[in-house]
mmCIF file of C-alpha atoms and ligand atoms in Angstrom:
data_model
loop_
_atom_site.group_PDB
_atom_site.id
_atom_site.type_symbol
_atom_site.label_atom_id
_atom_site.label_comp_id
_atom_site.label_asym_id
_atom_site.label_seq_id
_atom_site.Cartn_x
_atom_site.Cartn_y
_atom_site.Cartn_z
ATOM 1 C CA UNK A 1 194.787 140.394 47.092
ATOM 2 C CA UNK A 2 197.240 138.147 48.884
ATOM 3 C CA UNK A 3 200.408 138.728 50.726
ATOM 4 C CA UNK A 4 202.708 135.805 50.051
ATOM 5 C CA UNK A 5 205.641 135.036 52.268
ATOM 6 C CA UNK A 6 207.809 132.000 51.886
ATOM 7 C CA UNK A 7 208.613 130.589 55.261
ATOM 8 C CA UNK A 8 211.160 127.826 54.969
ATOM 9 C CA UNK A 9 211.572 127.473 58.668
ATOM 10 C CA UNK A 10 213.316 124.158 58.742
ATOM 11 C CA UNK A 11 215.774 125.004 55.994
ATOM 12 C CA UNK A 12 216.663 128.318 57.579
ATOM 13 C CA UNK A 13 217.229 126.863 60.986
ATOM 14 C CA UNK A 14 219.204 123.848 60.021
ATOM 15 C CA UNK A 15 222.020 125.197 57.978
ATOM 16 C CA UNK A 16 224.634 123.516 55.964
ATOM 17 C CA UNK A 17 224.175 119.753 55.677
ATOM 18 C CA UNK A 18 220.511 119.844 54.693
ATOM 19 C CA UNK A 19 220.432 123.136 52.866
ATOM 20 C CA UNK A 20 220.698 121.827 49.281
ATOM 21 C CA UNK A 21 217.790 119.435 49.613
ATOM 22 C CA UNK A 22 215.628 121.982 51.369
ATOM 23 C CA UNK A 23 216.434 124.708 48.871
ATOM 24 C CA UNK A 24 215.652 122.453 45.972
ATOM 25 C CA UNK A 25 212.253 121.509 47.263
ATOM 26 C CA UNK A 26 211.310 124.972 48.354
ATOM 27 C CA UNK A 27 212.171 126.515 45.009
ATOM 28 C CA UNK A 28 210.130 123.868 43.293
ATOM 29 C CA UNK A 29 207.255 124.654 45.638
ATOM 30 C CA UNK A 30 207.743 128.342 45.016
ATOM 31 C CA UNK A 31 207.527 127.823 41.292
ATOM 32 C CA UNK A 32 204.213 126.107 41.804
ATOM 33 C CA UNK A 33 203.053 129.036 43.877
ATOM 34 C CA UNK A 34 203.782 131.664 41.299
ATOM 35 C CA UNK A 35 200.127 131.670 40.425
ATOM 36 C CA UNK A 36 199.670 133.678 43.607
ATOM 37 C CA UNK A 37 200.511 137.352 43.594
ATOM 38 C CA UNK A 38 203.764 138.039 45.397
ATOM 39 C CA UNK A 39 203.327 141.615 46.520
ATOM 40 C CA UNK A 40 205.383 141.278 49.594
ATOM 41 C CA UNK A 41 208.923 141.384 50.813
ATOM 42 C CA UNK A 42 209.873 139.768 54.080
ATOM 43 C CA UNK A 43 212.797 141.731 55.367
ATOM 44 C CA UNK A 44 213.760 139.913 58.504
ATOM 45 C CA UNK A 45 213.445 136.407 59.895
ATOM 46 C CA UNK A 46 214.160 135.194 63.360
ATOM 47 C CA UNK A 47 213.547 131.513 63.872
ATOM 48 C CA UNK A 48 213.961 129.575 67.091
ATOM 49 C CA UNK A 49 213.551 125.840 67.286
ATOM 50 C CA UNK A 50 213.400 124.146 70.634
ATOM 51 C CA UNK A 51 214.641 120.616 70.197
ATOM 52 C CA UNK A 52 214.338 118.226 73.092
ATOM 53 C CA UNK A 53 216.477 115.162 72.345
ATOM 54 C CA UNK A 54 214.369 113.030 74.668
ATOM 55 C CA UNK A 55 211.261 113.840 72.655
ATOM 56 C CA UNK A 56 211.406 112.101 69.303
ATOM 57 C CA UNK A 57 207.833 112.936 68.435
ATOM 58 C CA UNK A 58 207.881 116.657 67.877
ATOM 59 C CA UNK A 59 209.698 119.908 68.486
ATOM 60 C CA UNK A 60 208.410 123.379 69.139
ATOM 61 C CA UNK A 61 209.520 126.628 67.639
ATOM 62 C CA UNK A 62 208.644 130.179 66.948
ATOM 63 C CA UNK A 63 209.310 132.511 64.109
ATOM 64 C CA UNK A 64 209.211 136.271 63.882
ATOM 65 C CA UNK A 65 209.062 137.793 60.426
ATOM 66 C CA UNK A 66 208.971 141.433 59.465
ATOM 67 C CA UNK A 67 206.848 141.870 56.389
ATOM 68 C CA UNK A 68 205.674 144.683 54.202
ATOM 69 C CA UNK A 69 203.206 144.656 51.378
ATOM 70 C CA UNK A 70 203.233 146.614 48.147
ATOM 71 C CA UNK A 71 199.455 146.707 48.252
ATOM 72 C CA UNK A 72 196.717 147.051 50.816
ATOM 73 C CA UNK A 73 195.715 143.586 51.934
ATOM 74 C CA UNK A 74 194.002 141.868 54.815
ATOM 75 C CA UNK A 75 195.293 138.413 53.986
ATOM 76 C CA UNK A 76 198.780 137.061 54.461
ATOM 77 C CA UNK A 77 199.770 133.756 52.883
ATOM 78 C CA UNK A 78 202.732 131.807 54.149
ATOM 79 C CA UNK A 79 204.429 128.735 52.863
ATOM 80 C CA UNK A 80 204.528 126.995 56.199
ATOM 81 C CA UNK A 81 206.007 123.514 55.626
ATOM 82 C CA UNK A 82 204.672 120.790 57.872
ATOM 83 C CA UNK A 83 203.818 122.227 61.213
ATOM 84 C CA UNK A 84 200.959 122.622 63.637
ATOM 85 C CA UNK A 85 200.278 126.237 64.375
ATOM 86 C CA UNK A 86 200.181 127.153 68.048
ATOM 87 C CA UNK A 87 199.524 130.871 68.056
ATOM 88 C CA UNK A 88 199.732 133.751 65.607
ATOM 89 C CA UNK A 89 200.127 137.430 66.308
ATOM 90 C CA UNK A 90 200.338 140.288 63.836
ATOM 91 C CA UNK A 91 201.421 143.750 64.881
ATOM 92 C CA UNK A 92 202.119 146.986 63.124
ATOM 93 C CA UNK A 93 205.721 147.815 63.850
ATOM 94 C CA UNK A 94 204.754 151.240 65.167
ATOM 95 C CA UNK A 95 201.997 149.941 67.409
ATOM 96 C CA UNK A 96 203.177 146.695 68.896
ATOM 97 C CA UNK A 97 200.198 146.510 71.233
ATOM 98 C CA UNK A 98 197.198 145.821 69.019
ATOM 99 C CA UNK A 99 197.152 142.282 67.733
ATOM 100 C CA UNK A 100 195.669 142.405 64.233
ATOM 101 C CA UNK A 101 195.284 138.642 63.970
ATOM 102 C CA UNK A 102 191.793 137.514 63.062
ATOM 103 C CA UNK A 103 191.933 133.869 62.020
ATOM 104 C CA UNK A 104 193.922 131.469 59.931
ATOM 105 C CA UNK A 105 193.520 128.340 57.889
ATOM 106 C CA UNK A 106 196.086 125.802 56.815
ATOM 107 C CA UNK A 107 195.756 124.128 53.430
ATOM 108 C CA UNK A 108 194.946 120.447 53.763
ATOM 109 C CA UNK A 109 196.711 119.617 50.505
ATOM 110 C CA UNK A 110 200.479 119.478 50.137
ATOM 111 C CA UNK A 111 200.940 123.168 49.303
ATOM 112 C CA UNK A 112 201.418 123.877 53.037
ATOM 113 C CA UNK A 113 199.860 127.272 52.571
ATOM 114 C CA UNK A 114 198.924 129.069 55.733
ATOM 115 C CA UNK A 115 196.411 131.860 55.180
ATOM 116 C CA UNK A 116 196.162 134.490 57.889
ATOM 117 C CA UNK A 117 193.400 137.087 57.960
ATOM 118 C CA UNK A 118 193.901 140.327 59.836
ATOM 119 C CA UNK A 119 191.277 142.570 61.398
ATOM 120 C CA UNK A 120 192.588 145.688 59.716
ATOM 121 C CA UNK A 121 194.071 145.849 56.222
ATOM 122 C CA UNK A 122 197.849 146.050 56.104
ATOM 123 C CA UNK A 123 198.852 149.355 54.586
ATOM 124 C CA UNK A 124 201.282 149.459 51.668
ATOM 125 C CA UNK A 125 204.967 149.762 52.506
ATOM 126 C CA UNK A 126 204.400 149.713 56.245
ATOM 127 C CA UNK A 127 206.373 147.261 58.370
ATOM 128 C CA UNK A 128 204.429 144.595 60.225
ATOM 129 C CA UNK A 129 205.629 141.947 62.614
ATOM 130 C CA UNK A 130 204.318 138.425 62.326
ATOM 131 C CA UNK A 131 204.936 136.086 65.220
ATOM 132 C CA UNK A 132 204.035 132.405 64.981
ATOM 133 C CA UNK A 133 204.572 129.579 67.423
ATOM 134 C CA UNK A 134 204.321 126.035 66.157
ATOM 135 C CA UNK A 135 205.127 122.427 66.711
ATOM 136 C CA UNK A 136 206.680 120.330 63.997
ATOM 137 C CA UNK A 137 207.307 116.672 63.512
ATOM 138 C CA UNK A 138 210.670 115.211 62.781
ATOM 139 C CA UNK A 139 210.949 113.983 59.232
ATOM 140 C CA UNK A 140 211.707 110.334 58.727
ATOM 141 C CA UNK A 141 213.586 110.812 55.502
ATOM 142 C CA UNK A 142 216.362 113.169 56.554
ATOM 143 C CA UNK A 143 214.583 116.066 54.912
ATOM 144 C CA UNK A 144 213.869 118.874 57.286
ATOM 145 C CA UNK A 145 214.647 118.312 60.933
ATOM 146 C CA UNK A 146 215.454 114.739 61.731
ATOM 147 C CA UNK A 147 216.403 112.727 64.757
ATOM 148 C CA UNK A 148 219.900 111.406 64.629
ATOM 149 C CA UNK A 149 221.140 108.636 66.862
ATOM 150 C CA UNK A 150 224.619 107.388 67.316
ATOM 151 C CA UNK A 151 226.281 104.744 69.398
ATOM 152 C CA UNK A 152 228.806 105.713 71.990
ATOM 153 C CA UNK A 153 230.227 103.241 74.462
ATOM 154 C CA UNK A 154 227.426 100.884 73.565
ATOM 155 C CA UNK A 155 224.593 103.223 74.583
ATOM 156 C CA UNK A 156 222.274 104.904 72.127
ATOM 157 C CA UNK A 157 222.497 108.689 72.240
HETATM 158 C C1 LIG B 1 188.237 134.664 58.820
HETATM 159 O O1 LIG B 1 187.522 135.850 59.039
HETATM 160 C C2 LIG B 1 186.976 136.430 57.853
HETATM 161 C C3 LIG B 1 186.340 137.755 58.224
HETATM 162 O O2 LIG B 1 185.449 137.608 59.312
HETATM 163 C C4 LIG B 1 185.967 135.458 57.247
HETATM 164 O O3 LIG B 1 185.447 136.009 56.066
HETATM 165 C C5 LIG B 1 186.674 134.154 56.949
HETATM 166 O O4 LIG B 1 185.750 133.209 56.482
HETATM 167 C C6 LIG B 1 187.349 133.604 58.195
HETATM 168 N N1 LIG B 1 188.143 132.450 57.808
HETATM 169 C C7 LIG B 1 188.240 131.382 58.568
HETATM 170 C C8 LIG B 1 189.145 130.313 58.078
HETATM 171 O O5 LIG B 1 187.625 131.248 59.620
#
């Protein structure tokens, strides 16, 4: 059994101008993912992106998601967009000391599915906290996070 969470980090963090494009793609992706069971309900997202304007190669970020499952499961599946995972921690909300993270794998195809295994099955209807740090690359096509330059007084900003 899988726990499926849709993590549209870039869309969530970026807000208005890019939202329509991001939404469109992520719902299309979601439709494709409906073959997976969706016995989960993320109830809370907190996303931080750390953008360094002098670094055009990548940005770092972290996301905290509170999740619950309708079923007992030891596998969490996230729709993770294009990112390199730094670290993953999974905690029961009542015991925020024991990290239940076991391992993870990221799909090499374009589904961007991140599968996380935990050491101890998540119990139904219990809140868990998932914390992920990552680095992402700026998109070249204005989709997702992109680098924007403008000219001011003849210097490139
Ligand atoms: C993760 O750990 C589980 C349990 O030990 C194992 O069955 C699975 O193959 C591991 N997956 C990866 C990607 O290492």
